Amino acid sequence: MAKYLLRRILLAIPVVAGVTIIVFLVIHLVPGDPVQMMLGDNASKADIEELRQLLGLNKPLYIQFKDFILNLLQGNLGNSIITKRPVSELLAERFPATLLLSLCSIAVALLISLPLGIVSAWKKNTAIDEISRVLSLLGISIPNFWLGPMLIIIFYINLKIFSITGIILPAITLGTGMAALLTRMIRSTLIDVIEENYIITARSKGLTNLIVISKHALKNALLPVITILGLQFGALLSGAIIVETVFSWPGIGLLTIEAISRRDYPLVQGCILIIATSYVFVNLLTDILYGFFDPRIRYD
């Protein structure tokens, strides 16, 4: 297991390096002058030149890249142009909120998808299965930017049950789509496992359906689900932008939108970098978990 962990960590290093290079190039090579966009059309040439020197944009690109990497290795992502505060400090303040929202969304998704997927597989081609499949299709089809405002209207404005600033409504908004995807995945993988010979043997020994599912079928059926869950978790960290904006949730997504609207160039760069590296880190954890649940993976 130790060799497997070391191998996965070493493989993640070039991915993080590649992400860092791509983030730098995307920010620096997009068409248009970022300084001109930040200061507006009425800015004087002296002000434009002063800000360009302040940001180091007057230097050759390879010098900018070298400075960027050296500063990054020291944990320095520069200062926000608007607030004048270190970008790393702003990211550290907002990231826990996004992480909390992602974890709560996953909890909502698992609470819905696990029982629904198991029952749907066990009652295959029955009315329960058909209802489950329709609900899954609805969950996948409904976009977050529509579901979020609908939940606000129903549960905050009309029923006055949940607060608009709480975690429940944003978590339901993000978790619903993921629950639909996981339900379909759990159903399909569990149906495949249930038809395996060792499950038929377990049933022939007189074991109850609950024991057959919980002790023999579910663990193997969850292996592909872990992969999907890891990918979805990474997507939550980066894709919560819309939901955080709808609910004014103070996370990285809302910070990214604020940085873009204010044309805060160093902060935009820091936000994109933290989102991309989070995605890589989550996928690393997924690979490690996959190896833990399936020992064959460690020797590939």
XYZ file of C-alpha atoms in Angstrom:
300
model
C 0.000 0.000 0.000
C 2.900 2.364 0.817
C 4.400 1.918 -2.679
C 0.996 2.529 -4.226
C 0.545 5.738 -2.211
C 4.020 6.972 -3.142
C 3.431 6.180 -6.832
C 0.108 8.056 -6.916
C 1.615 11.080 -5.134
C 4.577 11.192 -7.528
C 2.209 10.995 -10.504
C 0.212 13.936 -9.118
C 3.279 16.224 -9.023
C 3.631 16.680 -12.837
C -0.137 17.164 -13.070
C 0.021 20.009 -10.528
C 3.008 21.475 -12.401
C 1.070 21.293 -15.671
C -1.966 22.936 -14.093
C 0.231 25.748 -12.757
C 1.758 26.380 -16.193
C -1.646 26.340 -17.891
C -3.128 28.767 -15.346
C -0.217 31.169 -15.862
C -0.417 30.990 -19.660
C -4.212 31.334 -19.757
C -4.094 34.467 -17.619
C -1.164 36.039 -19.489
C -1.899 35.074 -23.095
C -5.616 35.809 -23.381
C -6.329 38.568 -25.922
C -6.556 42.118 -24.601
C -4.571 44.225 -22.167
C -5.526 43.280 -18.573
C -4.201 46.598 -17.233
C -6.286 48.577 -19.712
C -9.352 46.515 -18.770
C -8.766 47.055 -15.046
C -8.316 50.834 -15.288
C -10.875 51.504 -18.015
C -10.739 53.454 -21.270
C -10.276 56.833 -19.567
C -7.066 55.869 -17.724
C -3.976 57.902 -18.530
C -0.885 56.322 -20.062
C 1.075 57.118 -16.885
C -1.433 55.246 -14.698
C -1.439 52.276 -17.088
C 2.342 52.114 -17.112
C 2.537 52.454 -13.312
C 0.122 49.536 -12.749
C 1.857 47.447 -15.405
C 5.162 47.915 -13.580
C 3.484 47.182 -10.229
C 2.163 43.853 -11.536
C 5.414 43.064 -13.337
C 3.642 42.863 -16.697
C 6.276 45.040 -18.382
C 8.819 42.223 -18.033
C 9.362 39.474 -20.657
C 6.980 36.534 -20.279
C 9.654 34.067 -19.205
C 10.792 36.465 -16.451
C 7.175 36.813 -15.282
C 6.862 33.027 -15.230
C 10.078 32.630 -13.234
C 8.902 35.227 -10.684
C 5.488 33.547 -10.529
C 6.978 30.104 -9.780
C 9.466 31.453 -7.212
C 6.729 33.369 -5.409
C 4.394 30.370 -5.604
C 6.998 28.119 -3.968
C 7.080 30.602 -1.087
C 3.281 30.608 -0.836
C 3.096 34.116 -2.279
C 0.306 34.648 -4.843
C 0.637 38.413 -4.830
C -1.745 41.035 -3.456
C -5.282 41.843 -4.505
C -5.434 45.071 -6.498
C -8.749 46.072 -4.903
C -8.305 45.132 -1.230
C -4.473 45.282 -1.191
C -4.510 42.106 0.924
C -2.484 38.954 0.108
C -4.342 36.661 -2.301
C -3.365 33.607 -0.231
C -5.032 35.197 2.804
C -8.277 35.847 0.890
C -8.294 32.277 -0.457
C -7.691 30.853 3.027
C -10.700 32.809 4.322
C -13.066 31.616 1.588
C -11.941 28.035 0.938
C -13.437 26.513 4.161
C -16.898 27.761 3.117
C -16.625 26.064 -0.289
C -15.283 22.875 1.312
C -18.183 22.851 3.804
C -20.704 23.361 1.011
C -19.160 20.544 -1.045
C -19.142 18.097 1.886
C -22.758 18.897 2.786
C -23.772 18.480 -0.857
C -22.130 15.054 -0.959
C -23.916 14.113 2.270
C -27.248 15.116 0.687
C -26.406 13.154 -2.468
C -25.482 9.993 -0.540
C -28.542 10.196 1.722
C -30.739 10.241 -1.382
C -28.844 7.996 -3.787
C -27.789 5.063 -1.583
C -31.260 3.898 -0.454
C -32.841 4.849 -3.792
C -30.194 3.071 -5.868
C -30.242 -0.083 -3.697
C -34.038 -0.367 -3.700
C -34.172 0.355 -7.429
C -31.652 -2.430 -8.183
C -33.299 -4.928 -5.855
C -36.773 -4.162 -7.275
C -35.587 -4.051 -10.892
C -38.298 -3.471 -13.518
C -40.986 -2.790 -10.904
C -42.956 0.401 -10.261
C -40.430 1.462 -7.589
C -37.615 1.074 -10.097
C -39.488 3.108 -12.733
C -40.191 5.928 -10.224
C -36.538 5.947 -9.171
C -35.370 6.181 -12.787
C -37.777 9.052 -13.528
C -36.601 10.931 -10.417
C -32.975 10.394 -11.462
C -33.688 11.736 -14.936
C -35.387 14.789 -13.444
C -32.481 15.378 -11.051
C -29.950 15.289 -13.877
C -32.071 17.475 -16.164
C -32.786 20.328 -13.728
C -30.017 22.985 -13.844
C -28.677 24.503 -10.619
C -29.369 28.089 -11.728
C -33.094 27.212 -11.932
C -33.365 24.887 -8.920
C -31.648 27.333 -6.532
C -34.106 30.232 -7.047
C -37.048 27.772 -6.957
C -35.923 26.473 -3.548
C -35.581 30.056 -2.304
C -39.137 30.889 -3.448
C -40.660 27.728 -1.946
C -38.765 27.181 1.311
C -37.632 30.727 2.196
C -40.254 33.118 0.812
C -43.451 31.006 0.947
C -42.939 28.360 3.657
C -40.306 30.296 5.670
C -38.671 27.023 6.758
C -35.028 27.544 5.799
C -32.824 30.627 5.872
C -31.430 31.898 2.584
C -28.012 32.357 4.225
C -27.867 28.828 5.684
C -26.174 25.740 4.289
C -29.290 23.614 3.693
C -30.695 25.162 0.508
C -27.337 25.478 -1.327
C -26.424 21.903 -0.302
C -29.745 20.568 -1.627
C -29.281 22.517 -4.861
C -25.836 21.050 -5.497
C -26.579 17.614 -4.049
C -29.693 16.913 -6.107
C -27.947 16.600 -9.451
C -25.180 14.489 -7.944
C -27.741 12.247 -6.202
C -29.435 11.573 -9.523
C -26.163 10.554 -11.158
C -25.099 8.368 -8.214
C -28.510 6.676 -8.046
C -28.227 5.557 -11.651
C -24.644 4.399 -11.090
C -25.462 2.468 -7.882
C -28.451 0.823 -9.573
C -26.544 -0.331 -12.643
C -23.442 -1.592 -10.786
C -25.499 -3.314 -8.091
C -27.598 -5.121 -10.719
C -24.395 -6.448 -12.306
C -23.037 -7.614 -8.938
C -26.315 -9.243 -7.873
C -26.152 -11.496 -10.945
C -22.655 -12.778 -10.028
C -22.259 -16.427 -8.986
C -21.025 -15.672 -5.467
C -24.192 -13.692 -4.766
C -26.334 -16.565 -6.037
C -24.328 -18.903 -3.777
C -24.859 -16.626 -0.781
C -28.598 -16.628 -1.430
C -28.658 -20.410 -1.752
C -27.194 -20.645 1.764
C -30.334 -18.991 3.071
C -28.870 -15.554 3.842
C -31.365 -12.717 4.030
C -31.503 -10.058 1.338
C -30.206 -7.460 3.817
C -27.071 -9.504 4.600
C -26.455 -10.380 0.940
C -26.649 -6.707 -0.066
C -24.766 -5.180 2.863
C -21.992 -7.771 3.290
C -21.435 -9.201 -0.189
C -22.829 -7.017 -2.971
C -22.604 -3.394 -1.855
C -18.838 -3.203 -1.294
C -18.032 -4.390 -4.821
C -20.827 -2.315 -6.339
C -19.489 0.861 -4.713
C -16.067 0.726 -6.384
C -17.144 2.560 -9.575
C -19.302 4.845 -7.431
C -16.219 6.003 -5.508
C -14.625 7.100 -8.776
C -17.723 9.051 -9.807
C -17.987 10.521 -6.296
C -14.389 11.731 -6.425
C -14.853 13.325 -9.837
C -18.089 14.955 -8.691
C -16.448 16.245 -5.505
C -13.739 17.869 -7.573
C -16.392 19.331 -9.834
C -18.236 20.679 -6.781
C -15.150 22.578 -5.656
C -14.911 24.204 -9.052
C -18.542 24.180 -10.157
C -20.127 25.734 -7.083
C -19.706 29.160 -8.664
C -23.343 29.442 -9.784
C -24.825 28.178 -6.516
C -22.542 30.359 -4.385
C -23.581 33.363 -6.463
C -27.311 32.543 -6.210
C -27.176 32.131 -2.411
C -24.370 34.695 -1.790
C -22.410 31.883 -0.141
C -18.979 33.287 0.830
C -16.835 30.657 -0.886
C -14.195 30.472 -3.594
C -16.830 30.503 -6.359
C -18.313 33.814 -5.262
C -14.796 35.204 -4.717
C -13.920 34.246 -8.310
C -16.966 36.035 -9.680
C -16.166 39.125 -7.573
C -12.548 39.074 -8.763
C -13.574 38.811 -12.420
C -16.178 41.579 -12.138
C -13.642 43.873 -10.427
C -10.917 42.846 -12.889
C -8.700 41.898 -9.958
C -6.086 40.111 -12.041
C -3.895 38.520 -9.279
C -6.977 37.332 -7.373
C -8.488 35.717 -10.497
C -5.210 33.888 -11.044
C -5.146 32.681 -7.426
C -8.773 31.506 -7.531
C -8.289 29.506 -10.723
C -5.088 27.972 -9.354
C -6.673 26.871 -6.055
C -9.707 25.418 -7.855
C -7.539 23.467 -10.313
C -5.157 22.105 -7.664
C -8.119 21.145 -5.452
C -9.482 19.080 -8.313
C -6.129 17.291 -8.692
C -5.907 16.686 -4.931
C -9.431 15.232 -4.757
C -8.694 12.889 -7.649
C -5.528 11.770 -5.850
C -7.611 10.936 -2.779
C -10.058 9.048 -5.018
C -7.251 6.934 -6.468
C -5.992 6.149 -2.961
C -9.477 5.155 -1.781
C -9.962 3.024 -4.882
C -6.735 1.180 -4.115
C -7.853 0.696 -0.510
C -11.181 -0.879 -1.481
C -9.780 -2.936 -4.377
C -6.301 -4.408 -3.616
C -5.854 -5.432 -7.284
C -5.482 -1.761 -8.218
C -2.348 -1.395 -6.066
C -0.432 -3.873 -8.237
C -1.370 -2.491 -11.663
